[in-house]
Amino acid sequence: MSWYVLYVKSKSEKKVALALQNLGINVFCPTITELKVWSDRKKKVETPLFKSYIFVNLAASERNAVFAVAGVVRYLFWLGEPAVVRDEEIEVIKNWLDHDNLDSIALENYVPGATVQLTKGVLKGREAEIIAVSGKKMRLYLKCLGMIVEAKFKDVLDE
């Protein structure tokens, strides 16, 4: 059994994950809690870490079973084959979310293209390249995972 990456319709990640779980498929849809601010209120909202992507753990012979769920678009492919994510990489993401080292910081000195090193948490010592900076958020390319994530980090140092 391998972890595969499913591309799903936008804003339907949690709904698709629940439907796949109901079919008996092992699903991982990593989420983070964000504070959303409107003009009249503030609310904590759980949003997917990877927009439009979820992970499924199943045998290669059972891969077509996921298409029985509305909202599943296709598998993510790498070099002509469905992309396989190693168990260790899934565990890194789970540990990272469990330790919840995400927080707000001022990002005035961080510019796209700069390399930063994470100094705390599960990803301590890992390098990441800044793709974009928006307000208090950074889009980082994590070289160790080969993925782009959007997060608020409290402990990032320039290299």
mmCIF file of N, CA, C and O in Angstrom, residues 44-84:
data_model
loop_
_atom_site.group_PDB
_atom_site.id
_atom_site.type_symbol
_atom_site.label_atom_id
_atom_site.label_comp_id
_atom_site.label_asym_id
_atom_site.label_seq_id
_atom_site.Cartn_x
_atom_site.Cartn_y
_atom_site.Cartn_z
ATOM 1 N N LYS A 44 -12.109 31.260 14.106
ATOM 2 C CA LYS A 44 -11.084 30.279 13.771
ATOM 3 C C LYS A 44 -11.685 29.286 12.792
ATOM 4 O O LYS A 44 -12.728 28.706 13.041
ATOM 5 N N VAL A 45 -10.997 29.098 11.663
ATOM 6 C CA VAL A 45 -11.480 28.240 10.593
ATOM 7 C C VAL A 45 -10.403 27.203 10.277
ATOM 8 O O VAL A 45 -9.220 27.541 10.165
ATOM 9 N N GLU A 46 -10.814 25.951 10.126
ATOM 10 C CA GLU A 46 -9.892 24.889 9.759
ATOM 11 C C GLU A 46 -9.830 24.806 8.241
ATOM 12 O O GLU A 46 -10.825 24.520 7.577
ATOM 13 N N THR A 47 -8.637 25.065 7.686
ATOM 14 C CA THR A 47 -8.470 25.053 6.238
ATOM 15 C C THR A 47 -7.410 24.020 5.835
ATOM 16 O O THR A 47 -6.489 23.745 6.600
ATOM 17 N N PRO A 48 -7.531 23.462 4.641
ATOM 18 C CA PRO A 48 -6.539 22.487 4.184
ATOM 19 C C PRO A 48 -5.155 23.114 4.033
ATOM 20 O O PRO A 48 -5.024 24.256 3.576
ATOM 21 N N LEU A 49 -4.130 22.377 4.420
ATOM 22 C CA LEU A 49 -2.753 22.846 4.282
ATOM 23 C C LEU A 49 -2.363 22.924 2.818
ATOM 24 O O LEU A 49 -1.700 23.854 2.378
ATOM 25 N N PHE A 50 -2.763 21.918 2.033
ATOM 26 C CA PHE A 50 -2.477 21.887 0.605
ATOM 27 C C PHE A 50 -3.788 22.083 -0.141
ATOM 28 O O PHE A 50 -4.634 21.189 -0.159
ATOM 29 N N LYS A 51 -3.967 23.233 -0.737
ATOM 30 C CA LYS A 51 -5.208 23.536 -1.452
ATOM 31 C C LYS A 51 -5.406 22.575 -2.620
ATOM 32 O O LYS A 51 -4.503 22.372 -3.421
ATOM 33 N N SER A 52 -6.572 21.951 -2.690
ATOM 34 C CA SER A 52 -6.989 21.037 -3.762
ATOM 35 C C SER A 52 -6.256 19.697 -3.782
ATOM 36 O O SER A 52 -6.355 18.961 -4.754
ATOM 37 N N TYR A 53 -5.527 19.355 -2.721
ATOM 38 C CA TYR A 53 -4.826 18.069 -2.669
ATOM 39 C C TYR A 53 -5.139 17.322 -1.378
ATOM 40 O O TYR A 53 -5.229 17.937 -0.311
ATOM 41 N N ILE A 54 -5.309 16.005 -1.486
ATOM 42 C CA ILE A 54 -5.404 15.126 -0.331
ATOM 43 C C ILE A 54 -4.572 13.881 -0.624
ATOM 44 O O ILE A 54 -4.217 13.614 -1.777
ATOM 45 N N PHE A 55 -4.250 13.131 0.413
ATOM 46 C CA PHE A 55 -3.448 11.928 0.275
ATOM 47 C C PHE A 55 -4.310 10.708 0.573
ATOM 48 O O PHE A 55 -5.107 10.730 1.503
ATOM 49 N N VAL A 56 -4.152 9.648 -0.227
ATOM 50 C CA VAL A 56 -4.870 8.391 0.014
ATOM 51 C C VAL A 56 -3.855 7.260 0.082
ATOM 52 O O VAL A 56 -2.864 7.257 -0.646
ATOM 53 N N ASN A 57 -4.100 6.315 0.981
ATOM 54 C CA ASN A 57 -3.213 5.174 1.164
ATOM 55 C C ASN A 57 -3.959 3.935 0.721
ATOM 56 O O ASN A 57 -4.890 3.484 1.397
ATOM 57 N N LEU A 58 -3.567 3.392 -0.433
ATOM 58 C CA LEU A 58 -4.213 2.186 -0.937
ATOM 59 C C LEU A 58 -3.301 1.440 -1.892
ATOM 60 O O LEU A 58 -2.265 1.940 -2.305
ATOM 61 N N ALA A 59 -3.700 0.228 -2.212
ATOM 62 C CA ALA A 59 -2.932 -0.605 -3.140
ATOM 63 C C ALA A 59 -3.113 -0.076 -4.559
ATOM 64 O O ALA A 59 -4.151 0.507 -4.894
ATOM 65 N N ALA A 60 -2.115 -0.308 -5.400
ATOM 66 C CA ALA A 60 -2.166 0.168 -6.782
ATOM 67 C C ALA A 60 -3.378 -0.392 -7.525
ATOM 68 O O ALA A 60 -3.980 0.294 -8.350
ATOM 69 N N SER A 61 -3.772 -1.624 -7.192
ATOM 70 C CA SER A 61 -4.912 -2.242 -7.872
ATOM 71 C C SER A 61 -6.245 -1.606 -7.486
ATOM 72 O O SER A 61 -7.243 -1.793 -8.176
ATOM 73 N N GLU A 62 -6.272 -0.856 -6.385
ATOM 74 C CA GLU A 62 -7.515 -0.232 -5.908
ATOM 75 C C GLU A 62 -7.599 1.253 -6.235
ATOM 76 O O GLU A 62 -8.514 1.937 -5.773
ATOM 77 N N ARG A 63 -6.664 1.774 -7.027
ATOM 78 C CA ARG A 63 -6.604 3.212 -7.276
ATOM 79 C C ARG A 63 -7.861 3.772 -7.916
ATOM 80 O O ARG A 63 -8.249 4.907 -7.651
ATOM 81 N N ASN A 64 -8.551 3.018 -8.752
ATOM 82 C CA ASN A 64 -9.732 3.546 -9.437
ATOM 83 C C ASN A 64 -10.930 3.712 -8.522
ATOM 84 O O ASN A 64 -11.895 4.395 -8.888
ATOM 85 N N ALA A 65 -10.904 3.126 -7.328
ATOM 86 C CA ALA A 65 -12.033 3.219 -6.397
ATOM 87 C C ALA A 65 -12.324 4.658 -5.974
ATOM 88 O O ALA A 65 -13.462 5.000 -5.655
ATOM 89 N N VAL A 66 -11.327 5.525 -5.993
ATOM 90 C CA VAL A 66 -11.527 6.898 -5.535
ATOM 91 C C VAL A 66 -12.426 7.704 -6.467
ATOM 92 O O VAL A 66 -13.036 8.678 -6.051
ATOM 93 N N PHE A 67 -12.538 7.285 -7.719
ATOM 94 C CA PHE A 67 -13.329 8.053 -8.682
ATOM 95 C C PHE A 67 -14.838 7.872 -8.490
ATOM 96 O O PHE A 67 -15.626 8.516 -9.174
ATOM 97 N N ALA A 68 -15.228 7.025 -7.530
ATOM 98 C CA ALA A 68 -16.644 6.877 -7.193
ATOM 99 C C ALA A 68 -17.142 8.066 -6.361
ATOM 100 O O ALA A 68 -18.339 8.237 -6.178
ATOM 101 N N VAL A 69 -16.226 8.891 -5.888
ATOM 102 C CA VAL A 69 -16.574 10.036 -5.048
ATOM 103 C C VAL A 69 -16.596 11.309 -5.892
ATOM 104 O O VAL A 69 -15.641 11.594 -6.624
ATOM 105 N N ALA A 70 -17.676 12.058 -5.779
ATOM 106 C CA ALA A 70 -17.780 13.344 -6.485
ATOM 107 C C ALA A 70 -16.737 14.306 -5.930
ATOM 108 O O ALA A 70 -16.530 14.379 -4.721
ATOM 109 N N GLY A 71 -16.088 15.026 -6.800
ATOM 110 C CA GLY A 71 -15.081 15.991 -6.374
ATOM 111 C C GLY A 71 -13.662 15.531 -6.655
ATOM 112 O O GLY A 71 -12.741 16.345 -6.678
ATOM 113 N N VAL A 72 -13.455 14.234 -6.854
ATOM 114 C CA VAL A 72 -12.122 13.733 -7.197
ATOM 115 C C VAL A 72 -11.885 14.035 -8.674
ATOM 116 O O VAL A 72 -12.691 13.673 -9.525
ATOM 117 N N VAL A 73 -10.776 14.698 -8.982
ATOM 118 C CA VAL A 73 -10.480 15.065 -10.365
ATOM 119 C C VAL A 73 -9.512 14.062 -10.987
ATOM 120 O O VAL A 73 -9.820 13.454 -12.006
ATOM 121 N N ARG A 74 -8.352 13.887 -10.369
ATOM 122 C CA ARG A 74 -7.345 12.982 -10.920
ATOM 123 C C ARG A 74 -6.243 12.769 -9.891
ATOM 124 O O ARG A 74 -6.176 13.442 -8.879
ATOM 125 N N TYR A 75 -5.375 11.834 -10.201
ATOM 126 C CA TYR A 75 -4.168 11.640 -9.407
ATOM 127 C C TYR A 75 -3.106 12.625 -9.873
ATOM 128 O O TYR A 75 -3.085 13.031 -11.036
ATOM 129 N N LEU A 76 -2.224 13.000 -8.981
ATOM 130 C CA LEU A 76 -1.074 13.804 -9.344
ATOM 131 C C LEU A 76 -0.027 12.855 -9.911
ATOM 132 O O LEU A 76 0.235 11.805 -9.337
ATOM 133 N N PHE A 77 0.549 13.191 -11.058
ATOM 134 C CA PHE A 77 1.522 12.320 -11.715
ATOM 135 C C PHE A 77 2.922 12.905 -11.622
ATOM 136 O O PHE A 77 3.099 14.129 -11.597
ATOM 137 N N TRP A 78 3.901 12.023 -11.549
ATOM 138 C CA TRP A 78 5.311 12.393 -11.546
ATOM 139 C C TRP A 78 6.031 11.445 -12.488
ATOM 140 O O TRP A 78 5.992 10.236 -12.292
ATOM 141 N N LEU A 79 6.636 11.968 -13.531
ATOM 142 C CA LEU A 79 7.350 11.182 -14.534
ATOM 143 C C LEU A 79 6.463 10.107 -15.164
ATOM 144 O O LEU A 79 6.867 8.965 -15.350
ATOM 145 N N GLY A 80 5.224 10.446 -15.443
ATOM 146 C CA GLY A 80 4.306 9.550 -16.130
ATOM 147 C C GLY A 80 3.632 8.511 -15.259
ATOM 148 O O GLY A 80 2.849 7.708 -15.750
ATOM 149 N N GLU A 81 3.904 8.499 -13.974
ATOM 150 C CA GLU A 81 3.298 7.550 -13.032
ATOM 151 C C GLU A 81 2.600 8.331 -11.925
ATOM 152 O O GLU A 81 2.998 9.455 -11.604
ATOM 153 N N PRO A 82 1.556 7.744 -11.312
ATOM 154 C CA PRO A 82 0.946 8.415 -10.164
ATOM 155 C C PRO A 82 1.999 8.675 -9.081
ATOM 156 O O PRO A 82 2.791 7.787 -8.753
ATOM 157 N N ALA A 83 2.046 9.909 -8.593
ATOM 158 C CA ALA A 83 3.049 10.297 -7.599
ATOM 159 C C ALA A 83 2.836 9.519 -6.308
ATOM 160 O O ALA A 83 1.724 9.442 -5.797
ATOM 161 N N VAL A 84 3.910 8.928 -5.802
ATOM 162 C CA VAL A 84 3.876 8.180 -4.554
ATOM 163 C C VAL A 84 4.613 8.993 -3.501
ATOM 164 O O VAL A 84 5.726 9.465 -3.725
#
